[in-house]
Coordinates of C-alpha atoms and ligand atoms in Angstrom, one line a residue:
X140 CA -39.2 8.0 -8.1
X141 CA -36.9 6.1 -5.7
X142 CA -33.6 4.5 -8.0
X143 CA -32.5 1.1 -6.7
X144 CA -28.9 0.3 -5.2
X145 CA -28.1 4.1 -3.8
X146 CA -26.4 1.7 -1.2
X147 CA -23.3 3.3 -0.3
X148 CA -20.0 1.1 0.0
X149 CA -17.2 1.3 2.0
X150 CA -16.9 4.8 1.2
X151 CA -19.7 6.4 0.2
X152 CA -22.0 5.9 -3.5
X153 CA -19.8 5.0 -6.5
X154 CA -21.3 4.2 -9.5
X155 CA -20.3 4.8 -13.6
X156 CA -21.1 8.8 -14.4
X157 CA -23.5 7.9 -16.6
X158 CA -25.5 6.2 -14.0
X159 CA -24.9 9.5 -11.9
X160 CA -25.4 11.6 -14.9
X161 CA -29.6 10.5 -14.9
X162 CA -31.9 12.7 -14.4
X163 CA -32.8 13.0 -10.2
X164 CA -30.0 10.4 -9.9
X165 CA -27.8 12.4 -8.0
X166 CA -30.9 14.8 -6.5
X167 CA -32.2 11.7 -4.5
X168 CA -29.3 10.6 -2.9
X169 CA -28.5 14.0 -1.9
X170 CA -32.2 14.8 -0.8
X171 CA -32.1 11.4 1.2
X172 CA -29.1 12.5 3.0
X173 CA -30.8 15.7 3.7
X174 CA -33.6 14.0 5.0
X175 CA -32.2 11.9 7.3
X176 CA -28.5 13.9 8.6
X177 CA -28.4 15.6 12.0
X178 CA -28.9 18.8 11.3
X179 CA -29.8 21.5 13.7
X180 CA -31.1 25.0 12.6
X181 CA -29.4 27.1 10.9
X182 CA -26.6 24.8 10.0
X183 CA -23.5 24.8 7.6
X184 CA -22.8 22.3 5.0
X185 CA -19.2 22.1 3.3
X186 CA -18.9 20.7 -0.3
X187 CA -15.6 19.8 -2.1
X188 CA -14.7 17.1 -4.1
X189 CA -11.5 15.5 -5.6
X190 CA -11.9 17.5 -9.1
X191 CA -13.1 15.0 -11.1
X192 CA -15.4 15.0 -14.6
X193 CA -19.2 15.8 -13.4
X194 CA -17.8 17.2 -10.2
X195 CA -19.2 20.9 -10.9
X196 CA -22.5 19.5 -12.5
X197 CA -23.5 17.8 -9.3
X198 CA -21.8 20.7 -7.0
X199 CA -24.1 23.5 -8.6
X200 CA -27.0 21.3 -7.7
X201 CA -26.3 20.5 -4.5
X202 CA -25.6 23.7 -3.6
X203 CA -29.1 24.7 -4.9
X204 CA -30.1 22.0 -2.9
X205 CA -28.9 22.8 0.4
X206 CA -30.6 26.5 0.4
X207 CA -33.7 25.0 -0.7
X208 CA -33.4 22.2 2.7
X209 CA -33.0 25.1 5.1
X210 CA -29.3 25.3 5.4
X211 CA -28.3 28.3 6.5
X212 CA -24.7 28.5 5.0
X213 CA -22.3 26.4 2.1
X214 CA -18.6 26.6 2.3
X215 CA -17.2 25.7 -1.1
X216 CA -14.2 24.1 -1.9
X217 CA -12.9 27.2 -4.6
X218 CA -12.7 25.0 -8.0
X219 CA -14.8 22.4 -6.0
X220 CA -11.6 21.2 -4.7
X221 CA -11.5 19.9 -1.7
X222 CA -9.0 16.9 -0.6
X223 CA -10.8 14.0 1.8
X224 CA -8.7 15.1 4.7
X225 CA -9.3 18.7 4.1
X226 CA -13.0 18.5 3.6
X227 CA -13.0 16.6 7.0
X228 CA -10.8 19.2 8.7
X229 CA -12.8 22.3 7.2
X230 CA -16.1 20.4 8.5
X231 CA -14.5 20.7 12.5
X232 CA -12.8 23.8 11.8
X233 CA -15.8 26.1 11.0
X234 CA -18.6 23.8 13.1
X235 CA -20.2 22.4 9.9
X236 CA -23.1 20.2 10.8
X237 CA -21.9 17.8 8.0
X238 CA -20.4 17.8 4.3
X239 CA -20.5 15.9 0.9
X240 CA -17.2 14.8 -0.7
X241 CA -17.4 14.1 -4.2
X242 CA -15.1 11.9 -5.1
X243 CA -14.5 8.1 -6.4
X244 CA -11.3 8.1 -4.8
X245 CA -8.8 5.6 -6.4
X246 CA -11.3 4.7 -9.3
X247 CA -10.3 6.5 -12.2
X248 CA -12.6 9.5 -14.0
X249 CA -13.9 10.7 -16.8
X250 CA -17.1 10.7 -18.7
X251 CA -16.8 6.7 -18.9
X252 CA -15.2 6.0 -15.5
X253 CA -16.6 6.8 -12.0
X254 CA -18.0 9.2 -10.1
X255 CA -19.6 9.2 -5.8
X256 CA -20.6 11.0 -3.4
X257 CA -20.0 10.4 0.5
X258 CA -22.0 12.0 3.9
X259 CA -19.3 13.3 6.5
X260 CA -21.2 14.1 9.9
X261 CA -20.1 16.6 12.5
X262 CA -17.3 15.5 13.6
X263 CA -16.0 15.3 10.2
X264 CA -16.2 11.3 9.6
X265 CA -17.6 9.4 7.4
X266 CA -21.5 8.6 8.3
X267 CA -21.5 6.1 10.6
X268 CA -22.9 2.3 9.4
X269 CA -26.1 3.6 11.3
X270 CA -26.4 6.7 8.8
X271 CA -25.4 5.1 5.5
X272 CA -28.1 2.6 6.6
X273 CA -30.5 5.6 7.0
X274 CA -29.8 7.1 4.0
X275 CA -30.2 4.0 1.7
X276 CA -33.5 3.0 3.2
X277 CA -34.3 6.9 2.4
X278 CA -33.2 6.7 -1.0
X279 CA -36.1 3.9 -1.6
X280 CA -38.9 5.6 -0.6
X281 CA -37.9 9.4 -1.8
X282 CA -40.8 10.8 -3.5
X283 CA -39.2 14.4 -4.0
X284 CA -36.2 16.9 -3.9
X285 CA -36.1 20.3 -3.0
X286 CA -33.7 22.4 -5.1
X287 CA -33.8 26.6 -5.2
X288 CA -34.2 27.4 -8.9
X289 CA -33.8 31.0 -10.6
X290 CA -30.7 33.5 -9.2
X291 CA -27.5 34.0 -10.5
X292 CA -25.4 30.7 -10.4
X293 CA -22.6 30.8 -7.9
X294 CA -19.2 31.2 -9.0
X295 CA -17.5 28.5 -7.4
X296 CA -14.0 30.3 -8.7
X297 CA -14.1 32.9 -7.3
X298 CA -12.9 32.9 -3.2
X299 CA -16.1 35.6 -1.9
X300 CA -19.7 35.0 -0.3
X301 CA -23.0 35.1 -2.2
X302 CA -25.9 33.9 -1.4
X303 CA -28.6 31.3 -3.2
X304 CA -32.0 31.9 -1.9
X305 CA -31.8 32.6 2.1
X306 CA -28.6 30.8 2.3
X307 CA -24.7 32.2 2.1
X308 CA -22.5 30.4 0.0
X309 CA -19.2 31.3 1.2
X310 CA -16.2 29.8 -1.5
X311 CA -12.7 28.9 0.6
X312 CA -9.4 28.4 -0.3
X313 CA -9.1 24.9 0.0
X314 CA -5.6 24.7 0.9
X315 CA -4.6 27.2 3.5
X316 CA -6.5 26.2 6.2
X317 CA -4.6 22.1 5.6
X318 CA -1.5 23.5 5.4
X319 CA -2.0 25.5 8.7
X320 CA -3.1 22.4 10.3
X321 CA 0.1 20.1 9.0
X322 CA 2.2 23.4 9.9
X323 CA 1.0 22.7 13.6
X324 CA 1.5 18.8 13.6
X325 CA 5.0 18.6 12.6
X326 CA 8.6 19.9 13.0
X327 CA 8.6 22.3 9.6
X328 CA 11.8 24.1 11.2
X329 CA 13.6 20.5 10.9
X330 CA 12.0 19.7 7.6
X331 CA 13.4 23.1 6.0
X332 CA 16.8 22.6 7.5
X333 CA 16.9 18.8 6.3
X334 CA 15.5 20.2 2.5
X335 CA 18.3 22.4 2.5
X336 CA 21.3 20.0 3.6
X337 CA 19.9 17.9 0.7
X338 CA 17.3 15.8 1.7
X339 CA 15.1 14.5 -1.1
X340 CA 11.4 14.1 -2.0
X341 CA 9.7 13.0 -5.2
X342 CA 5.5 13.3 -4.7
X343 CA 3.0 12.4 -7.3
X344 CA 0.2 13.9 -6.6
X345 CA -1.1 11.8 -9.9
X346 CA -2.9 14.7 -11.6
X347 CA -5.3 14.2 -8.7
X348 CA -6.8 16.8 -5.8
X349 CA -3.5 16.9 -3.9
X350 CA -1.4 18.5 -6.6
X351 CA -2.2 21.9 -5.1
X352 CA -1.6 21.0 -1.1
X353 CA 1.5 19.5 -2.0
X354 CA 3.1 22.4 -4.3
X355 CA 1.9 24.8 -1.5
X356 CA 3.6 22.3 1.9
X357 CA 6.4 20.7 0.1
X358 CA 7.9 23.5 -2.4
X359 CA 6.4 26.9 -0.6
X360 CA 6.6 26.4 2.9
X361 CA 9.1 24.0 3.4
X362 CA 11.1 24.9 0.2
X363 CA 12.0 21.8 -1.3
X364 CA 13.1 22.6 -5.3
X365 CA 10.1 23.2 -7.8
X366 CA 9.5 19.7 -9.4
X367 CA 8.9 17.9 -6.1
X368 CA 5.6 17.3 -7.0
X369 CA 4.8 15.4 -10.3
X370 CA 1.5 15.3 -12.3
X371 CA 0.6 18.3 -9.5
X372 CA -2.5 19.4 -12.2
X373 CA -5.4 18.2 -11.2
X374 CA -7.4 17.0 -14.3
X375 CA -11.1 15.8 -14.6
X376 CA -9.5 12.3 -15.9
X377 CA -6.7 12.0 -14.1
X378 CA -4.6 12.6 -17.4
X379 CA -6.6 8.9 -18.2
X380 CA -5.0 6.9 -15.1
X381 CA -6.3 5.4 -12.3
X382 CA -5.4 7.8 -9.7
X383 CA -4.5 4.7 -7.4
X384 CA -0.8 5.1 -5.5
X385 CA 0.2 1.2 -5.9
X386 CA 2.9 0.0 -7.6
X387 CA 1.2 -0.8 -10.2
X388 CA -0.4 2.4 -11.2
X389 CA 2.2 4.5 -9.7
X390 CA 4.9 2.4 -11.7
X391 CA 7.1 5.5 -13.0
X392 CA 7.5 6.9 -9.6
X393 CA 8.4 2.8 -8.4
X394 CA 10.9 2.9 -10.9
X395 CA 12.4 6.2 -10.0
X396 CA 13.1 4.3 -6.6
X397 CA 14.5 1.6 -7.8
X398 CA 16.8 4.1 -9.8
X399 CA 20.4 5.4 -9.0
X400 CA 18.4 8.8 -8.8
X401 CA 15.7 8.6 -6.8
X402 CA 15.5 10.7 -4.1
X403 CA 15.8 9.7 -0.5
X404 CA 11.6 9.5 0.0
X405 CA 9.1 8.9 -3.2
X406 CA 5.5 9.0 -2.4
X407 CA 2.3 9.6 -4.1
X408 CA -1.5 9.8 -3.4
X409 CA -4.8 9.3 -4.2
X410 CA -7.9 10.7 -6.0
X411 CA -9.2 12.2 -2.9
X412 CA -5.9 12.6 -1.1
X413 CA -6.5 10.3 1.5
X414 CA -3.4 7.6 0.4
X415 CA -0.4 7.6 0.6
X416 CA 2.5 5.3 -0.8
X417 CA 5.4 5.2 0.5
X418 CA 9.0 4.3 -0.5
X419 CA 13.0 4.9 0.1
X420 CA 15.4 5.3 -2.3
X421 CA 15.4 0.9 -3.4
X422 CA 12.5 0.1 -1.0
X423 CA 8.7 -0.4 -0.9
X424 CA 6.9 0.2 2.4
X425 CA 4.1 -1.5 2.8
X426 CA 1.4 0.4 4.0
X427 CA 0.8 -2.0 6.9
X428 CA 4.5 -1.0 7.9
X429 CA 4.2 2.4 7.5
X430 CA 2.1 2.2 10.0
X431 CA 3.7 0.1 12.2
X432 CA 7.4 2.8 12.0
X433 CA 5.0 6.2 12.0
X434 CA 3.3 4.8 15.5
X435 CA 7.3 3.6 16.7
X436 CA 8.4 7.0 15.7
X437 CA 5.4 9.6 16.0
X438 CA 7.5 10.9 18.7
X439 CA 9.5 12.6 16.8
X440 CA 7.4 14.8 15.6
X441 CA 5.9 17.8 18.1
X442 CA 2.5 16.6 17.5
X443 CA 2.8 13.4 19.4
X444 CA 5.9 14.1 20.9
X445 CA 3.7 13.2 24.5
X446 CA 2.6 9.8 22.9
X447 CA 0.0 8.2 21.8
X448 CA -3.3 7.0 23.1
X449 CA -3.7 4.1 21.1
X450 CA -3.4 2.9 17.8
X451 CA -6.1 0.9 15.6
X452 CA -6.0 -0.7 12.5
X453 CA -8.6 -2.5 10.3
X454 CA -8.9 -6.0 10.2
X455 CA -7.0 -7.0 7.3
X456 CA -4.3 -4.7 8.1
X457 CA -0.9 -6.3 9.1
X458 CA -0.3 -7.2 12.8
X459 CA 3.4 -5.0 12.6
X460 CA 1.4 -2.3 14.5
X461 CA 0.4 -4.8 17.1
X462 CA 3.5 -5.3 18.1
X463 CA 4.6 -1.6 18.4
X464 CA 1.6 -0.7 20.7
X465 CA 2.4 -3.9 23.0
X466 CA 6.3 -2.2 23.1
X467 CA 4.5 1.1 23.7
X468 CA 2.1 -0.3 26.4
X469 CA -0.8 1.2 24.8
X470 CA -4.2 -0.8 23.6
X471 CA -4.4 -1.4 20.0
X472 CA -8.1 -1.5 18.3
X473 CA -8.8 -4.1 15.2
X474 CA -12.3 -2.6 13.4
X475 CA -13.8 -3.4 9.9
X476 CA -12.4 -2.2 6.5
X477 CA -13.4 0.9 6.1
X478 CA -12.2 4.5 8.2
X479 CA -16.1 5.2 9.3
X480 CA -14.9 2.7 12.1
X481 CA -12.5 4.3 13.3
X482 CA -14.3 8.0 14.1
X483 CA -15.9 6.6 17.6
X484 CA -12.6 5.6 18.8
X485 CA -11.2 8.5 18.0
X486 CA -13.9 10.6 19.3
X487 CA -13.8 8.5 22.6
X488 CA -9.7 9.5 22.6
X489 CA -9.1 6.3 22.4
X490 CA -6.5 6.6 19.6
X491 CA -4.0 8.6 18.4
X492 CA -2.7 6.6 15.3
X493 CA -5.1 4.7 12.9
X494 CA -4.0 2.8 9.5
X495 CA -5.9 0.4 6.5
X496 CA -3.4 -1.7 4.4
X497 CA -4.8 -0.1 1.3
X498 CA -2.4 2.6 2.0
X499 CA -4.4 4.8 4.4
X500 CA -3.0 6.4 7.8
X501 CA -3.6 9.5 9.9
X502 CA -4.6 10.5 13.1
X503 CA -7.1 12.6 15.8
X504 CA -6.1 15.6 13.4
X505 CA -9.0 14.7 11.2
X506 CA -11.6 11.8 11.2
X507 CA -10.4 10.7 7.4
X508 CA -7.5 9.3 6.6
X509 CA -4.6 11.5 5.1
X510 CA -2.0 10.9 2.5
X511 CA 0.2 14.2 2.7
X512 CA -0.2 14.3 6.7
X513 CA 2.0 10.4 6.7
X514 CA 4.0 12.1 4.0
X515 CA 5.0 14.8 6.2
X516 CA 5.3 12.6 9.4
X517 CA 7.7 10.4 6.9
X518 CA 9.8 13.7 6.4
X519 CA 9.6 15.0 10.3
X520 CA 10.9 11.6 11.0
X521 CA 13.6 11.1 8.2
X522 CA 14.8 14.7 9.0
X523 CA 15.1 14.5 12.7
X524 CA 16.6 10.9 12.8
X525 CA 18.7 11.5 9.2
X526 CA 18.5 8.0 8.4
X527 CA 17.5 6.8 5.1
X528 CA 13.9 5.2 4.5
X529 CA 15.9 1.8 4.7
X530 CA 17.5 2.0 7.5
X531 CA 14.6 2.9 9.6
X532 CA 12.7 -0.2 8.4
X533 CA 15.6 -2.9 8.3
X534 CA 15.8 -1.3 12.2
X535 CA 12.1 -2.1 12.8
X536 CA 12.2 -4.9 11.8
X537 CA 15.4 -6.1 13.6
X538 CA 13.4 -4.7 16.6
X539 CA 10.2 -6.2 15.9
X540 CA 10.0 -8.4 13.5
X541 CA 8.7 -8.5 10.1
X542 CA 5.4 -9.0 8.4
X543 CA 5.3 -9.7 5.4
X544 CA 2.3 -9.0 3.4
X545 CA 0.6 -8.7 0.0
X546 CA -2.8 -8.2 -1.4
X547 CA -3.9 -9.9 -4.0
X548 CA -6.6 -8.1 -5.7
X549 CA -8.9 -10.2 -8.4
X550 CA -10.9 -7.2 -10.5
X551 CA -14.5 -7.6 -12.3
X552 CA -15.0 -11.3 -11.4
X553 CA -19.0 -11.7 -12.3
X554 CA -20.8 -10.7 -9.0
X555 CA -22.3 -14.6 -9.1
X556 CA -18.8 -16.3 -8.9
X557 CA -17.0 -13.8 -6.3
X558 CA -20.8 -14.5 -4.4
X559 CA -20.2 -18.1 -5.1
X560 CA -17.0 -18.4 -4.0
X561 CA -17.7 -16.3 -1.1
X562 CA -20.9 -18.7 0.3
X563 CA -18.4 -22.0 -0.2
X564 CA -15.8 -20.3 1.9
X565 CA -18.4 -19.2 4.6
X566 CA -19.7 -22.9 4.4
X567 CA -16.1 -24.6 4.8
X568 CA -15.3 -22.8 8.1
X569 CA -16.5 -25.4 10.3
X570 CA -14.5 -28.2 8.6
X571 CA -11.2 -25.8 8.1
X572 CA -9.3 -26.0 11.5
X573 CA -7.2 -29.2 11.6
X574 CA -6.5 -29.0 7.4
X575 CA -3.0 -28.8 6.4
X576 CA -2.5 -26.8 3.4
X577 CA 1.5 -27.8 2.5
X578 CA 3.1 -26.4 5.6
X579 CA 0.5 -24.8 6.7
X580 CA -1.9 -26.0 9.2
X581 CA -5.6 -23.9 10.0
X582 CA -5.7 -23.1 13.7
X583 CA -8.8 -20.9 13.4
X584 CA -10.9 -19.8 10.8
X585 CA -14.1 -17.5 10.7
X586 CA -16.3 -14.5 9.2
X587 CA -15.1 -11.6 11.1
X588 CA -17.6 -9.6 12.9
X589 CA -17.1 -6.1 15.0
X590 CA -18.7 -4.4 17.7
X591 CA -18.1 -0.7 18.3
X592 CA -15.8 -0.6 21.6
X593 CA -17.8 2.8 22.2
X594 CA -21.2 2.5 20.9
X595 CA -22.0 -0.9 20.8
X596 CA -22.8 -0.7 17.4
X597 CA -22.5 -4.5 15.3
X598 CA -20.9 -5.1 12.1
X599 CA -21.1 -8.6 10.6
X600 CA -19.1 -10.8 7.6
X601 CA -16.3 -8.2 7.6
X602 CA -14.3 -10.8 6.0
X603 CA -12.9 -14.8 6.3
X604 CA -10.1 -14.8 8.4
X605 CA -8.1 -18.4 8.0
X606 CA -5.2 -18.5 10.5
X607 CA -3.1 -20.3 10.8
X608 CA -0.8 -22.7 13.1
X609 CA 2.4 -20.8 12.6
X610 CA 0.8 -17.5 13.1
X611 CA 0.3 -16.7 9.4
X612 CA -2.8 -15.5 8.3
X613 CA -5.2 -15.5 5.0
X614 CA -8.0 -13.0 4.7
X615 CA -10.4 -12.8 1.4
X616 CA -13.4 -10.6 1.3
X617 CA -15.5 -8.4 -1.9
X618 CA -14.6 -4.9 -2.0
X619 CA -17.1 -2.5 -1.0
X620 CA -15.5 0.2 -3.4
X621 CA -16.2 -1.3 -7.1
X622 CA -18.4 -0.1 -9.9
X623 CA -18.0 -3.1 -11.9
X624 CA -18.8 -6.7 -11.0
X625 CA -17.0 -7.9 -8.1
X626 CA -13.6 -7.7 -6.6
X627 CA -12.2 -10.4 -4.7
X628 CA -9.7 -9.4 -2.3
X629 CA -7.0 -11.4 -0.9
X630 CA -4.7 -10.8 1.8
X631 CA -1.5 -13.0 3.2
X632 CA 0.6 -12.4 5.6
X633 CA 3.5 -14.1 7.5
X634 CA 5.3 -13.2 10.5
X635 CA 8.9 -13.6 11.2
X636 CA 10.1 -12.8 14.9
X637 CA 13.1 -10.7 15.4
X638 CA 16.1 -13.4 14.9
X639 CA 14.1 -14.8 11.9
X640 CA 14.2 -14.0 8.1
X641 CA 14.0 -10.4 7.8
X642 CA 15.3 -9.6 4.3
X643 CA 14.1 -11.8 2.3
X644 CA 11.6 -11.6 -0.9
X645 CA 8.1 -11.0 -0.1
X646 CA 7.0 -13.6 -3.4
X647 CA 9.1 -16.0 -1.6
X648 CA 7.8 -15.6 1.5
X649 CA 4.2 -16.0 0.6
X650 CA 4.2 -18.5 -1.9
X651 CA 2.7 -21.3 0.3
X652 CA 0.3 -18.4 1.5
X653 CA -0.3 -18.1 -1.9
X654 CA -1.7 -21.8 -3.0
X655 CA -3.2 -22.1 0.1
X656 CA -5.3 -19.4 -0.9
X657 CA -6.7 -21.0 -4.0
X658 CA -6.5 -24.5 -2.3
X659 CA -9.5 -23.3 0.3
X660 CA -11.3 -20.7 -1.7
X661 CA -10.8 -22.4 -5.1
X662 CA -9.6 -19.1 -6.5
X663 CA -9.2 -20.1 -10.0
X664 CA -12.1 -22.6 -10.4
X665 CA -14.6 -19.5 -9.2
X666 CA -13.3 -16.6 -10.5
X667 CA -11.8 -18.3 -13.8
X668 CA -8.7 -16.4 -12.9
X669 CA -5.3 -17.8 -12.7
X670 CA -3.5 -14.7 -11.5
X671 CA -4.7 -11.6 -9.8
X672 CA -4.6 -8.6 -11.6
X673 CA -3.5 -6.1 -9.1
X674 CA -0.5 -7.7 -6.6
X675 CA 0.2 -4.3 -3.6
Ligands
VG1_108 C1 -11.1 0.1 -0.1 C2 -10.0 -0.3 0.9 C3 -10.4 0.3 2.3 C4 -10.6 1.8 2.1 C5 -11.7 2.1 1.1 C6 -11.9 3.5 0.8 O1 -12.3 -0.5 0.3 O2 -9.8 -1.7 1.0 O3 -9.3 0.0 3.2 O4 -11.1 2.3 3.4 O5 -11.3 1.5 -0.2 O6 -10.7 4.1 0.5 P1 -12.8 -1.9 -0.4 O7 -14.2 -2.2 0.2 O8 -12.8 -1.7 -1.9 O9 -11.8 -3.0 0.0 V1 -10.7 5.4 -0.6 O10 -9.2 6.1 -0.7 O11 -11.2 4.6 -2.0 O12 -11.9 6.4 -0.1
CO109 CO1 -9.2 7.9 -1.3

């Protein structure tokens, strides 16, 4: 019996456990992705997920699914751990036809809180649009599961093969063959010698699926001090936080920054591992930034010491990597939210460098995003250039200018009223150019809508974009992540030019961004919110 809205998001199915925890809930959407993925005979699946509550339940079954659907071989996360970035790389590494990464990411876990489940494909992305689509259409007319019952159940603790039914399920370390791959991609030589002469890192790995990558990169091979890595336990509930690196949920780690003792880099990631946050010792980094400064100074690390290709970003992401590709002579690529739109172009080798402003970057390494690889290209960079965190951004800035940026997120607004407001902002469009809004004047405002550079694929209302005169820039769209409600998000930026203000406060900066925002989306009317409840 087909269940109604297996739709998945931006990343994947996310919904409460308890709506997981049904019975055949989490069998059809698994079945349906069986039914429709590419997958040749005799193929392998990988399975891993970010460790949280019901992640063994619905890793047992799918294993027992996969023998039952003719794959010929599991590879298995040991624990069921398996970061975003490393599932992706094991999925390429061994010539998996695909995997499912159990996680809910950011969203917080436990018996109360979320759980999903996302399709990778062979080249160890995220299902394309035209997959997701198959699969959802699948999950609505599903009218059985196939599942191998009876046998010993696998011991998914234990590193070894064994086989379910026909089908060898072979449980990995899920950290060695990561740390190889990060081992190849940057200068670990430099890193060591820069640990030892003193240089600093704080990670919090925020009792989430990176706690044992990190302790085996940062303290084992490149022997920074034990207690590098905070909250490095993963935990089924995240130790009951929302394992979300923004300075809001990563507040004790912000405040360490701010402090007379923080350490020269403080970062932290997500759920999955596929964030990062990044800050110096008394500054933030927006994400947008970071990825503006790794793209200036990839170089610096061997990895992309013969430059890059190209760099893309997703729609809502600041322009500051814009203006390093034009310095760089190299095309930059602006695709929906989302890092399923960024696999084609880096298949195609069209980029090198990709980044989201919600704190996700990485490169052709994998096809996900990948918090510890921008940590480590963060540390290549601090330890070949020695300069603090600071310095290399007040420099960026000086070179290129300075975005400054915020997202304002509004959480659980009633899906009616973030629909609502949505439709009256998609019906203003035509009248918006012309408006003044205090300063501000609209030049241009529309719903964004992509196609794929490389397969002509078409993605529509990707988001209002209201720019502006001046070159500033409002974007507001629903998240495609929630399991509650709606979630409005809201994105300002503001560009000053090289000789302009480049140290100022970002608040101060966007304030006229600000009630412009609720002046042409009526924020506050809608949403019955006067503030937002996450600021990043
Ligand atoms: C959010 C972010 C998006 C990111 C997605 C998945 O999506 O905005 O940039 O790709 O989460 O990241 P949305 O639709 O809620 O805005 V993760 O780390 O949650 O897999
Ligand atoms: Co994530």
């Amino acid at each position: 019996m087909p269940f109604s809205g297996q739709k998945p998001g931006t990343s994947g199915l996310r919904k409460k456990v308890r709506v997981f925890a049904q019975p055949h809930y989490a069998e059809n959407f698994i079945q349906s992705v069986f039914d429709v993925a590419d997958r040749p005979i005799a193929s392998t699946l990988v399975i891993g997920g970010d460790g949280r509550f019901h992640n063994r339940t619905v890793i047992a079954r799918a294993i027992r699914m996969a023998a039952a659907n003719g794959y010929a071989r599991v590879l298995v996360g040991q624990g069921g751990i398996l970061s975003t970035p490393a599932a992706s790389h094991v999925i390429r590494k061994y010539g998996a036809s695909g995997g499912l990464i159990l996680s809910a990411s950011h969203n917080p876990g436990g018996p109360e809180e979320d759980f999903g489940i996302k399709y990778n494909i062979a080249n160890g992305g995220p299902a394309p649009e035209a997959v997701t689509d198959a699969i959802y259409a699948r999950t609505q007319t599903i009218d059985r599961w196939l599942m191998v019952e009876g046998g010993a159940e696998v011991d998914i603790d234990r590193i070894g093969t064994s086989e379910i039914g026909e089908m060898a399920v072979e449980v990995i370390d899920p950290v060695v063959d990561y740390a190889d791959l990060m081992e190849e991609l940057f200068d670990f030589g430099a890193i060591r010698a820069a640990a030892k002469r003193g240089l600093s890192v704080a990670f919090d790995a925020m009792h989430a699926v990176t706690g044992p990558y990190a302790h085996e990169i940062l303290e084992r091979r490149l022997g920074f001090p034990a207690g590098t890595v905070l909250n490095g336990t993963p935990r089924e509930d995240f130790g009951g936080h929302h394992p979300d690196p923004n300075l809001v949920h990563a507040r004790v780690l912000y405040d360490l920054m701010m402090s007379p003792e923080a350490p020269a880099l403080g970062a932290a990631s997500d759920g999955d591992g596929d964030r990062n946050l990044i800050m110096g010792r008394g500054v933030f980094v927006t994400p947008s930034d970071s990825l503006a400064i790794l793209a200036a100074n990839a170089h610096l690390a061997p990895a992309y010491a013969g430059g890059l290709k190209g760099i893309a970003r997703s729609m809502p992401t600041s322009t500051a990597a814009d203006k390093v590709a034009d310095a760089l002579g190299i095309p930059l690529w602006e695709t929906p939210t989302g890092w399923k739109f960024f696999g084609t172009l880096l298949d195609a080798g069209k980029v090198t460098i990709c980044g989201e402003e919600s704190a996700g970057t990485g490169s052709d390494h994998v096809r996900e995003k990948d918090g510890l690889w921008a940590v480590l290209l963060w540390l290549n960079i601090l330890a070949v250039s020695r300069k603090p965190v600071s310095q290399i951004a007040s420099e960026h800035w000086a070179r290129f200018g300075r975005n400054y940026y915020a997202r304002h997120d509004y959480e659980a607004i009633e899906s009616g009223r973030a629909n609502a407001l949505m439709a009256a902002l998609e019906a203003s469009l035509a009248i918006l150019p012309g408006r003044a809004f205090g300063p501000l004047t609209v030049a241009m405002a529309d719903q964004f809508a992509y196609t794929d550079p490389v397969d002509g694929s078409a993605s529509y209302n990707q988001g209002v974009r209201v720019m502006f005169a001046c070159g500033s820039r409002i974007v507001f769209r629903l998240s495609g992540t929630g399991t509650e409600g709606a979630t409005l998000r809201v994105y300002l930026e503001r560009y000053e030019g090289p000789d302009g203000r480049l140290a100022e406060e970002t608040p101060t900066m966007l304030a006229d961004l600000v009630a412009a925002a609720d002046a042409i989306a009526g924020i506050v009317a809608h949403s019955g919110r006067t503030a937002p409840d996450v600021v990043t």
